[in-house]
XYZ file of C-alpha atoms in Angstrom:
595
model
C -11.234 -6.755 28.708
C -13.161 -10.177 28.228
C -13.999 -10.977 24.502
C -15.787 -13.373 22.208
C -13.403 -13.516 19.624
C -16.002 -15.057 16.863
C -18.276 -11.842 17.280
C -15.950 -9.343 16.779
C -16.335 -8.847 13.254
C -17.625 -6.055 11.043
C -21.289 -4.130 11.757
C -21.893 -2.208 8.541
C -25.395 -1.003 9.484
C -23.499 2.653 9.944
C -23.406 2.737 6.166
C -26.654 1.227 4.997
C -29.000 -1.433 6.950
C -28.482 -3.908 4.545
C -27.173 -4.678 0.510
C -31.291 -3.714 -0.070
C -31.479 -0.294 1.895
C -33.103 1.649 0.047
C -30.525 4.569 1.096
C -28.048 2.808 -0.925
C -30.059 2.896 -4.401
C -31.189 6.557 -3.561
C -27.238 7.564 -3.070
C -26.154 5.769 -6.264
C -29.408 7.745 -8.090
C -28.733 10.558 -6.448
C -24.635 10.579 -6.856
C -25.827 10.081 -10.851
C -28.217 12.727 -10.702
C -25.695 15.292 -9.258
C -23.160 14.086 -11.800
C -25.455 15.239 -14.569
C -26.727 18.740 -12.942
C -22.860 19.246 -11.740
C -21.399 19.120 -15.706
C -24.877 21.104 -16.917
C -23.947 23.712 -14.148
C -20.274 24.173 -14.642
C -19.109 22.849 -17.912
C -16.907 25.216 -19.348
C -17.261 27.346 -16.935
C -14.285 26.683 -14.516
C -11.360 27.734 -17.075
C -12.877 31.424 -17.389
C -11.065 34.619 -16.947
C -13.952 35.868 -14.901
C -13.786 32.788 -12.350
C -13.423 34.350 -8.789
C -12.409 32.500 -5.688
C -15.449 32.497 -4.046
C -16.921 30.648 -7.410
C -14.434 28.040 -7.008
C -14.568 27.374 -3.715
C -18.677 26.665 -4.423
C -17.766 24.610 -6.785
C -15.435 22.798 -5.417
C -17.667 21.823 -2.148
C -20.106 20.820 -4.582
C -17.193 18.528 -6.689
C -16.211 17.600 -2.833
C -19.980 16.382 -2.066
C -20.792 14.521 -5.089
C -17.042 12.157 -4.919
C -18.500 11.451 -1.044
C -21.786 10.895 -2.258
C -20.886 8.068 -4.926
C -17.782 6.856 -2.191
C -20.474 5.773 0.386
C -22.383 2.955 -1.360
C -18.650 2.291 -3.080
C -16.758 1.420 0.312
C -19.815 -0.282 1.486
C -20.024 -2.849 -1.259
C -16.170 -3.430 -1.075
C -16.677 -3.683 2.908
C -19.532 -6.405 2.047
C -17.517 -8.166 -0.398
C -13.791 -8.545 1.347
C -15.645 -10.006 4.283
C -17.074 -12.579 2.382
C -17.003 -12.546 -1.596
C -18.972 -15.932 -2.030
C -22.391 -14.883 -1.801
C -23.576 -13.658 -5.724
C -25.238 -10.278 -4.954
C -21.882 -9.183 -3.219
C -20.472 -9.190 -6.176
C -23.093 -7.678 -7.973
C -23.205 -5.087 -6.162
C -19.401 -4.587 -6.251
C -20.439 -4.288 -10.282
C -23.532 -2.263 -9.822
C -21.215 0.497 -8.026
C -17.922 -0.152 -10.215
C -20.087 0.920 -12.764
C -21.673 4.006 -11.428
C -18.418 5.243 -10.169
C -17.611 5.191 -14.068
C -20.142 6.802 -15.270
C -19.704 9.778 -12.049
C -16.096 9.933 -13.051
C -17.069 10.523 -16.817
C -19.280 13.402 -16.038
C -17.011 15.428 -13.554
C -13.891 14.681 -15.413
C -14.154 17.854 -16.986
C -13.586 19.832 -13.728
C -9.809 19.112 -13.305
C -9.346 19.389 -16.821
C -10.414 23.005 -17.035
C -8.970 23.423 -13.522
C -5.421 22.977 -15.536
C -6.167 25.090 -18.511
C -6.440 28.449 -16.311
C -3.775 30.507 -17.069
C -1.217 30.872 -14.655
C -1.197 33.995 -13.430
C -5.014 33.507 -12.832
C -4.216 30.269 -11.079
C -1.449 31.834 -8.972
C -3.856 34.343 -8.135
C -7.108 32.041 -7.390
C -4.830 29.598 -5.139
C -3.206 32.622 -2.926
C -7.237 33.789 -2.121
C -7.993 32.920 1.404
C -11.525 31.540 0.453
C -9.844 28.814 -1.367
C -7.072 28.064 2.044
C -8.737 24.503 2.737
C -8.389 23.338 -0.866
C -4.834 24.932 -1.423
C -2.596 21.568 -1.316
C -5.466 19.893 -3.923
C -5.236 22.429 -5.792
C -1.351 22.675 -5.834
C -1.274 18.644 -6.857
C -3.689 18.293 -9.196
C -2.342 21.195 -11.235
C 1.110 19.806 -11.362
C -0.358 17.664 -13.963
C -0.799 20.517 -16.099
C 1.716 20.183 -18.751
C 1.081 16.592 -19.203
C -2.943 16.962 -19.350
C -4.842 16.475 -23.393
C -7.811 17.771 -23.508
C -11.019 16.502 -22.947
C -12.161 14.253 -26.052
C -8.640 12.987 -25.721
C -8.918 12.161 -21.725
C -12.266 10.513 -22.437
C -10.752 8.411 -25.240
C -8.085 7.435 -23.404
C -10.355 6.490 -20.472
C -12.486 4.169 -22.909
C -9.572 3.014 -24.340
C -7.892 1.836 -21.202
C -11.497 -0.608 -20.916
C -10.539 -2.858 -23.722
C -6.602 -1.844 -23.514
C -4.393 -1.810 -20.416
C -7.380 -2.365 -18.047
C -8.122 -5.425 -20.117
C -4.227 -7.137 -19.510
C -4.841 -6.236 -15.740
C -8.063 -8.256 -15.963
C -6.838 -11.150 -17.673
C -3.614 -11.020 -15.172
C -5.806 -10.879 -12.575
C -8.190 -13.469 -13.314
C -5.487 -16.293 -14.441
C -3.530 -16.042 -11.246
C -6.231 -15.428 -9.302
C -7.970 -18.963 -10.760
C -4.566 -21.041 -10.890
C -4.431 -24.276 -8.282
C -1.714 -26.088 -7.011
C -0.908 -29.850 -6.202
C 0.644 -30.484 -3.085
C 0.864 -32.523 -0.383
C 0.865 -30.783 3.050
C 2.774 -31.886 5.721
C 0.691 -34.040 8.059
C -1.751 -35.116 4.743
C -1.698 -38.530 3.267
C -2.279 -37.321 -0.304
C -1.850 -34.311 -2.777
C -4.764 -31.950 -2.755
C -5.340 -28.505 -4.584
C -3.860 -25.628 -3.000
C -4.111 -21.609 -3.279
C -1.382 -19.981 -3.989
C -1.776 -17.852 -0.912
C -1.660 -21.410 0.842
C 1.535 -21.957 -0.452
C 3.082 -18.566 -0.131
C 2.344 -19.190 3.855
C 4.712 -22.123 3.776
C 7.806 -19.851 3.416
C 7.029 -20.031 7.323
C 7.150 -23.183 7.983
C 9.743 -24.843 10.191
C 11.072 -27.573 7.341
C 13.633 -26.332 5.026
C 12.261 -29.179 2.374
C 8.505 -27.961 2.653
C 8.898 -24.620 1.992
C 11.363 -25.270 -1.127
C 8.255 -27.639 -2.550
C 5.832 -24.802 -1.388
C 7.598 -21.789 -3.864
C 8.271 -23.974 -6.564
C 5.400 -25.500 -6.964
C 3.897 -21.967 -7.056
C 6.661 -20.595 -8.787
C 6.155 -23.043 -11.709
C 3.032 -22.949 -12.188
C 3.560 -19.365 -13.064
C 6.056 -20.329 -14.971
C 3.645 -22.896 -17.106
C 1.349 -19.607 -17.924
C 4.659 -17.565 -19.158
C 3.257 -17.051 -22.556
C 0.187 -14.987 -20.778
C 2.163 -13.444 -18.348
C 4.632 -12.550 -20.198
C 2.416 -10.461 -22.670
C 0.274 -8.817 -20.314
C 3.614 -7.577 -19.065
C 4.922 -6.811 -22.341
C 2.011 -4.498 -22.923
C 1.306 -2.761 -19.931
C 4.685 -1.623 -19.768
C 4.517 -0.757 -23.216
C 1.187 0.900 -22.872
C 2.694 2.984 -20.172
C 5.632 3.681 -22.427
C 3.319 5.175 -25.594
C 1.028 7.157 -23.277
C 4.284 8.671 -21.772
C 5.171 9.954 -25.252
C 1.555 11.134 -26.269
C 1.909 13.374 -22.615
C 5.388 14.603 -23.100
C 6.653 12.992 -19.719
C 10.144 14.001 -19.603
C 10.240 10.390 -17.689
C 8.519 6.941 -17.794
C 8.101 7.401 -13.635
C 7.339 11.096 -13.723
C 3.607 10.534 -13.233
C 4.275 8.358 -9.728
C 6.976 10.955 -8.520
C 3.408 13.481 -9.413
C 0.910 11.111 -7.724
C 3.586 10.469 -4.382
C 4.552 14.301 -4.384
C 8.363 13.220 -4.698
C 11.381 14.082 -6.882
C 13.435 12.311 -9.282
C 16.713 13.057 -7.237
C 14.942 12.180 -3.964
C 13.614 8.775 -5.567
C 17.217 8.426 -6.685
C 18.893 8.958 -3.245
C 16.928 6.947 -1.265
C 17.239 4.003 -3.768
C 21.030 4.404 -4.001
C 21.178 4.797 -0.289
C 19.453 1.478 -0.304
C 21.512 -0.545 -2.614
C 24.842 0.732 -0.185
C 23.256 -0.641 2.683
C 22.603 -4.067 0.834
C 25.374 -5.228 3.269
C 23.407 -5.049 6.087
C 20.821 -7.822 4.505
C 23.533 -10.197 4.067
C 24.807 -9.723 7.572
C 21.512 -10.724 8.737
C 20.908 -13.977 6.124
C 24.799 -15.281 7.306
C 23.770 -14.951 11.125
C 19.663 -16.345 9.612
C 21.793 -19.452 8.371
C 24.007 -19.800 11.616
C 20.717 -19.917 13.486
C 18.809 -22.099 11.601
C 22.492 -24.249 11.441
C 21.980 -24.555 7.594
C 24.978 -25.463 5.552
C 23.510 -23.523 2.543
C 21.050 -20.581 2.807
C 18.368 -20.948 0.264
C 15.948 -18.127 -1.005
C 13.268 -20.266 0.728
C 14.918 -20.102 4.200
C 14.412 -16.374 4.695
C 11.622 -16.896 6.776
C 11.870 -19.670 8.214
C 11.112 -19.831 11.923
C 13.968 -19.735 14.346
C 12.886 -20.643 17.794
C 12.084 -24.160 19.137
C 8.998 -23.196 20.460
C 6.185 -20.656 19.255
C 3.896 -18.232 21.324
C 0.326 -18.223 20.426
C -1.553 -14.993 21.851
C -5.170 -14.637 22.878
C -6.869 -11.580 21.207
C -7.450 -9.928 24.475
C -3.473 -10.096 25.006
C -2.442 -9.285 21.646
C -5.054 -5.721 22.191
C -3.436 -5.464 25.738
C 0.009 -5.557 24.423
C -0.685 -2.960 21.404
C -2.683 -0.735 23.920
C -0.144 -0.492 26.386
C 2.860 0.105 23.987
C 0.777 3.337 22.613
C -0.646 4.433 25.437
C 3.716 4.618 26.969
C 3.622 7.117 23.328
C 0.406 8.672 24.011
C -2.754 7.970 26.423
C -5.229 9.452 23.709
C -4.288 6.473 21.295
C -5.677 3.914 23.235
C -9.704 5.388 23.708
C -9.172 5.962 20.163
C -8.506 2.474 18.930
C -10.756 1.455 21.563
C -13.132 3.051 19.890
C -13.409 0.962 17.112
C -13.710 -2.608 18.726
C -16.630 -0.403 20.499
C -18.486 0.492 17.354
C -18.023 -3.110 15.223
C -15.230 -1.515 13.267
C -13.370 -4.727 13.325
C -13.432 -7.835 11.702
C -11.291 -9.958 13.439
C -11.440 -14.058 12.492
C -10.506 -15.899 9.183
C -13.676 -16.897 7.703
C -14.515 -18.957 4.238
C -15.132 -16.143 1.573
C -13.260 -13.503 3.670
C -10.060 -11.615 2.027
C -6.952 -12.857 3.247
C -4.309 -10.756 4.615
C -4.869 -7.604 6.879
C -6.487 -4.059 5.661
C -7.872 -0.805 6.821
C -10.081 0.885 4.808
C -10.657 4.420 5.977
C -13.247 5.985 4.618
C -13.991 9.674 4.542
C -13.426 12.421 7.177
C -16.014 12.034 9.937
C -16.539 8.595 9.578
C -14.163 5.644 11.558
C -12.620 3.362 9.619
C -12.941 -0.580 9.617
C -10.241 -2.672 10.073
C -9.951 -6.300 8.708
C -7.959 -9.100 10.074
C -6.916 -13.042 9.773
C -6.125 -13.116 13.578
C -4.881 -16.883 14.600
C -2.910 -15.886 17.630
C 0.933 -15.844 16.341
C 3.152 -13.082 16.823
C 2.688 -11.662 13.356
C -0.763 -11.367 14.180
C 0.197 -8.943 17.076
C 2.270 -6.862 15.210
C -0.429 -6.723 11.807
C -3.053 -5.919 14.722
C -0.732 -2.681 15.223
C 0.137 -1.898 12.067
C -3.663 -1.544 10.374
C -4.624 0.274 14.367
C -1.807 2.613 12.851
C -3.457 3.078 9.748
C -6.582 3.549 11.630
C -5.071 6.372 13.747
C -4.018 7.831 11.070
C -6.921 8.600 9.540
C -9.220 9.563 12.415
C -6.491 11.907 13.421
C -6.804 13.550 9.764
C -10.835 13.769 10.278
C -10.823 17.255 10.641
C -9.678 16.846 6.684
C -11.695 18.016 3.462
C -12.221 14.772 1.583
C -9.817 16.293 -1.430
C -7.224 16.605 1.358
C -8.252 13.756 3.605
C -5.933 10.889 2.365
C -1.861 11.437 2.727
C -0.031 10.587 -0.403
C 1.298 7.101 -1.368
C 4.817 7.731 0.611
C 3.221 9.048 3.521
C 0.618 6.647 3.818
C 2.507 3.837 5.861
C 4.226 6.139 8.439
C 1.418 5.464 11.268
C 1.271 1.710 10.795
C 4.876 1.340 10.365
C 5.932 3.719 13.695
C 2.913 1.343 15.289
C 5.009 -1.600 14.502
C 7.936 0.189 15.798
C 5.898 0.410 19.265
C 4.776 -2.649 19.439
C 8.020 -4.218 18.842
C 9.806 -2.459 20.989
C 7.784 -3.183 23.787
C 7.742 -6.865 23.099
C 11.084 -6.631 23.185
C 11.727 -4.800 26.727
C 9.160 -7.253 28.302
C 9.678 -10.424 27.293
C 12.033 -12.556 29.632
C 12.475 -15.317 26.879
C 15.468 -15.206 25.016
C 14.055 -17.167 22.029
C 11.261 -15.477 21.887
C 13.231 -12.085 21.702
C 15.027 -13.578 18.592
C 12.059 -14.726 17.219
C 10.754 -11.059 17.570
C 14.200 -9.434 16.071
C 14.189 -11.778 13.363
C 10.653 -10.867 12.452
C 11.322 -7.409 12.465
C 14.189 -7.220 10.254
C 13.133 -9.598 7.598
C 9.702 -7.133 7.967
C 12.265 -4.018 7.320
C 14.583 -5.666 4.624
C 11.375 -7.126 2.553
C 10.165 -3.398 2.736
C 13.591 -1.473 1.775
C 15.836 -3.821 0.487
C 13.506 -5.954 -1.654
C 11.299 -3.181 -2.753
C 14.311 -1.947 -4.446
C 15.056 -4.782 -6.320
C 11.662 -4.524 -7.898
C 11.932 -1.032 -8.480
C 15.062 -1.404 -10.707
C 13.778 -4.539 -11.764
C 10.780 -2.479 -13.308
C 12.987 0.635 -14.651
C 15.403 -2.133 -16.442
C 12.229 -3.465 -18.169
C 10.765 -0.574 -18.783
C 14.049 0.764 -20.498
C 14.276 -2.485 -22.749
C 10.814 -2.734 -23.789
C 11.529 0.558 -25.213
C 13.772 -0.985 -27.269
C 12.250 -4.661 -28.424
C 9.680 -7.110 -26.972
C 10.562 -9.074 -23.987
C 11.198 -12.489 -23.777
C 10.246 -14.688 -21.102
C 14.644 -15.812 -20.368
C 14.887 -11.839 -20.609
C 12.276 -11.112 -17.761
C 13.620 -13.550 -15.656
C 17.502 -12.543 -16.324
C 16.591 -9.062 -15.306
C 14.751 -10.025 -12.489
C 17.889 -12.567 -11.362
C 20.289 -10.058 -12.277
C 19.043 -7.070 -9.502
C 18.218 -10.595 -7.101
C 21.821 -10.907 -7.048
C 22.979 -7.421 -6.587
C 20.976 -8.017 -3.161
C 21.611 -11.699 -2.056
C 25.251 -11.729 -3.186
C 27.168 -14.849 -2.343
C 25.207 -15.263 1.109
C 21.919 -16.800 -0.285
C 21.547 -19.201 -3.220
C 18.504 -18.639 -5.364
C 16.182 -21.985 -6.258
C 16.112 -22.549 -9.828
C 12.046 -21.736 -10.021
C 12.557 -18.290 -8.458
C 13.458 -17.410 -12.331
C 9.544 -16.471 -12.582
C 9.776 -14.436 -9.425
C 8.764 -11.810 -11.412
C 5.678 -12.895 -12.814
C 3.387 -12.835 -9.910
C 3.716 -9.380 -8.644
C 0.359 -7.866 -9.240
C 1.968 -4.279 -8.350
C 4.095 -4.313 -11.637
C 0.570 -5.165 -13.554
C -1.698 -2.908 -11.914
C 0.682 0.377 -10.731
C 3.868 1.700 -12.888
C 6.882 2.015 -9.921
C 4.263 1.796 -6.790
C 7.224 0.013 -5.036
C 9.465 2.700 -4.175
C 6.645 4.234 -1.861
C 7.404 1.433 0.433
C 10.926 2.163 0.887
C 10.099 5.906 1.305
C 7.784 4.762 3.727
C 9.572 2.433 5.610
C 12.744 4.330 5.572
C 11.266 7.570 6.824
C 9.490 5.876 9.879
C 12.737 4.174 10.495
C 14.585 7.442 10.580
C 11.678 9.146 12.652
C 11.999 6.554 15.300
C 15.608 7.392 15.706
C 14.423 10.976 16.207
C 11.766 9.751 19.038
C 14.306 7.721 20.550
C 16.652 10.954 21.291
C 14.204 13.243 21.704
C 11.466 11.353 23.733
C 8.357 13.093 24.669
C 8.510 16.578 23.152
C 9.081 14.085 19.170
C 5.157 13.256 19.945
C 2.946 16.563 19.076
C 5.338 17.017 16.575
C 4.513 13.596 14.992
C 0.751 13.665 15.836
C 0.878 16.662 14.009
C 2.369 15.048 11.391
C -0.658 12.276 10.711
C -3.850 15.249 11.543
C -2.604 17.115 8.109
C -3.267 13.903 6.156
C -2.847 14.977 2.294
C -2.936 19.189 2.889
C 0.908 19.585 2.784
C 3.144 17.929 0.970
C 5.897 15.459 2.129
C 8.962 17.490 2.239
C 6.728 20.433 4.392
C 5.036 18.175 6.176
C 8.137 16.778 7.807
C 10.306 19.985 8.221
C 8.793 20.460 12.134
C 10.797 17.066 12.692
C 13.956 18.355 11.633
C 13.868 15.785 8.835
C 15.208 16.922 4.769
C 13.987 14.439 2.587
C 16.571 16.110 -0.233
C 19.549 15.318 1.704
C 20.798 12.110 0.614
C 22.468 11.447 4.178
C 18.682 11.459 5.698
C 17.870 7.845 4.076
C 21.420 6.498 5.976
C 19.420 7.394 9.481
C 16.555 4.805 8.850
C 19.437 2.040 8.283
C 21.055 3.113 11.516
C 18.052 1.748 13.637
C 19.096 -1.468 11.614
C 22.336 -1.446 12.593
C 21.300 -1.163 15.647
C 18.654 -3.943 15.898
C 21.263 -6.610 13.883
C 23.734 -5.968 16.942
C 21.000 -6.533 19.565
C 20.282 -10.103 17.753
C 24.068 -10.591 17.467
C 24.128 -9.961 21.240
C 21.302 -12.762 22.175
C 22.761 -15.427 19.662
């Protein structure tokens, strides 16, 4: 393969020809047009005694239609805008279809509502008919809601009053961190200069222990200077979250993610505690980190910091070699698939001014492939986040054969093909690289990946139930917030790293705690599970891989616990979660053995 790297980026023109195809203003008439003729036609109609299968299963191709009607010209304009926000009418149009998605959602919100008023023997009845098989796991989730669900007027009050309520303290959240700048000198600049904070963030990397202590404080206090904004917006979110809990009778403040993620209290609970009794294992790794680097103390601000002399920069072509050849050893069909996509213009590969930072696949709707974007510079993170969103990719073209309602796999699910990419990728590094730095480089990489992903998703998820639980109580001061957030910090870091004083407002920038209520567990599911599945691969070998394929092509029609039964895996059983932590076991000795 011979590539340009500066032309591979996105080609959009499979969605609309340009931001003034007509197509696109005809689907966003037409998706409000439908909207309107969809609540005439069915509006009270759904929660009826008389409402046969058949019926529903009309309707609900109709409901499917109409949400991938209104998605199209949605994706497109997020597409247009995350590969470069600076022009004006990208983000015009990103209002334009914000706003029609609003007024769609408005219109058809009655459907699920009625959906959860049919009585339940009716219900039990309707979702048992085999004219309603394809929609049966949509149907199962959404009406788990059911005792929690107000009616109508209230849903649409709520809605309206999430505008200029909670939605409004994610707004003002997003738009003060997102417009705070930082002064700092870079190394190799004469003078100060303003910085993004994502600038700084990316000095946690950097190979001088000084630098990157500058870099996080800096941004740390300038978060710190905005507490009094910060702090309220977090005050009442979570106490938003808290009163709308009580109006809906949750019998707990995270029963509505453990509805959304399809998991269980006890399940959330064992994995978590499982978690916290492997904290060990992270401070293993940070004593041999500080041998390594030959630090006499281990700062927060050293857990990243590079550990071989020399660095590796990778072409694109090798990075895609490299990722093609570790999953075509798992599976030949993986590789024309990804392939696939650099084909068709589904990636966008260079950092560009305007462009998102980070890495991200969007997939869109069954039938269509998804697009990938990256910030490729050649370093070996790049390889790996090349796999990881390919993995994401894979995932959802193997789920194509999906209804939309059943297309996308729920929040803990959703990282198990990226993460088992990684996995791949890694691994195969690993077995063919010669260079002994370079193979501690890669372990190193790989277990800070896994312990920012377990470990340190935990802390935030009992940092966010200890808030939650006190805000129930009293406001929250800023000291409290950031003795909370020190106090689970600890619990993880014990005596083998030493916290800078600025990490205090470590809190205060994670958007996830603003814009989700306990969104971080999914991540330790997620992580944990692949973890554990790779042990399973590793000692079963070939006849692990229809199993697992199988696994991503049902997307969101069975839940988690079903859907991973075939693979001999119990989510329920506490002792499953020890499995993942076994692979890190494992991977701490092999660094132990090459230091």
């Amino acid at each position: 393969m011979t590539t340009n790297e500066k032309t591979i980026c996105w080609d959009l023109t499979p969605l609309y020809a340009s931001l003034d195809d007509k197509g696109l203003q005809d689907d966003l008439a037409a998706a409000h047009a439908q909207a309107e003729s969809f609540r005439k036609q069915y509006h009270h109609q759904v929660n009826k005694p008389e409402l046969t299968a058949s019926r529903l299963a009309v309707i609900l191709h109709e409901y499917q239609a109409l949400q991938r009607l209104i998605l199209k010209p949605y994706l497109y304009a997020q597409l247009q805008f995350a590969a470069d926000s600076r022009p004006a009418e990208h983000g015009r149009l990103m209002a334009r279809v914000r706003e029609a998605w609003q007024r769609v959602s408005e219109k058809t919100l009655f459907f699920e509502l009625e959906l959860l008023q049919l009585e339940e023997q009716q219900f039990a009845h309707l979702i048992n008919a085999p004219q309603l098989a394809e929609f049966r796991h949509y149907l199962q989730t959404t009406r788990a809601h059911a005792p929690y669900t107000l009616s109508e007027a209230v849903e649409q009050a709520l809605k309206r009053k999430d505008l200029s309520g909670r939605d409004a303290f994610v707004q003002l959240f997003d738009e003060l961190t997102s417009s705070l700048t930082y002064r700092f000198q870079f190394p190799g600049e004469e003078a100060e200069r303003d910085a993004a904070g994502e600038e700084l963030l990316g000095m946690l990397y950097h190979g001088d222990g000084e630098v990157r202590e500058r870099a996080f404080a800096t941004f740390l206090d300038k978060h710190g200077d905005q507490a009094l904004v910060l702090t309220s917006c977090f005050n009442n979110i979570v106490l938003d979250h808290g009163k709308e809990a009580d109006l809906r009778g949750y019998p707990d403040l995270m029963t509505p993610t453990h509805l959304s993620s399809e998991t269980t209290p006890e399940m959330v609970e064992h994995m978590l505690a499982t978690t916290e009794t492997h904290y060990g294992l992270a401070q293993d790794y940070f004593a041999l980190k500080k041998t390594l680097l030959g630090l006499e103390r281990f700062k927060n601000t050293d857990l990243y910091a590079p550990v071989a002399n020399k660095t590796r920069k990778f072409s694109f072509e090798e990075a895609w070699v490299l990722v093609q050849d570790a999953f075509g050893a798992f599976d030949p069909r993986l590789v024309s698939m990804t392939d696939r996509l650099l084909d068709q213009g589904r990636i966008d590969l260079k950092p560009q001014p305007g462009k998102s930072g980070g890495a991200f696949c969007m997939s869109l709707y069954p039938g269509a492939d998804p697009y990938v974007l990256l910030n490729f510079t050649g370093t070996l993170r790049d390889v790996t986040t090349l796999a990881h969103e390919l993995g994401h990719a894979l995932h959802a073209m193997l789920a194509s054969d999906r209804n939309l309602l059943q297309y996308h796999a729920p929040l803990p699910m959703a990282e198990t093909a990226s993460v088992f990419a990684e996995m791949l990728v890694t691994r195969h590094l690993l077995d063919q690289e010669s260079d002994r730095s370079i193979k501690v480089a890669l372990l190193c990489a790989k277990l800070e990946e896994v312990i920012a992903t377990t470990f340190r998703q935990t802390v935030l998820t009992r940092f966010e139930q200890a808030a939650h639980a006190r805000r129930a109580q009293d406001v929250l001061s800023s000291d409290e917030l950031c003795e909370l957030w020190l106090q689970e910090n600890r619990r993880l870091f014990g005596d083998t790293v030493e916290m800078i004083p600025a990490y205090r407002w470590g809190w205060s920038y994670i958007s996830h705690f603003i814009h989700a209520r306990f969104y971080c567990y999914s991540y330790v599911f997620g992580e944990l599970l692949v973890l554990a599945l790779y042990q399973i691969y590793r000692q079963d070998g070939k006849p692990f891989i229809p199993k697992y394929l199988d696994l991503l092509k049902a997307g969101g029609s069975i839940a988690p616990p079903e859907l991973v039964k075939p693979l001999g895996v119990d989510l329920e059983d506490p002792a499953f979660w020890a499995q993942g932590y076994k692979l890190v076991q494992d991977m701490l000795d092999e660094l132990k053995q090459l230091v």
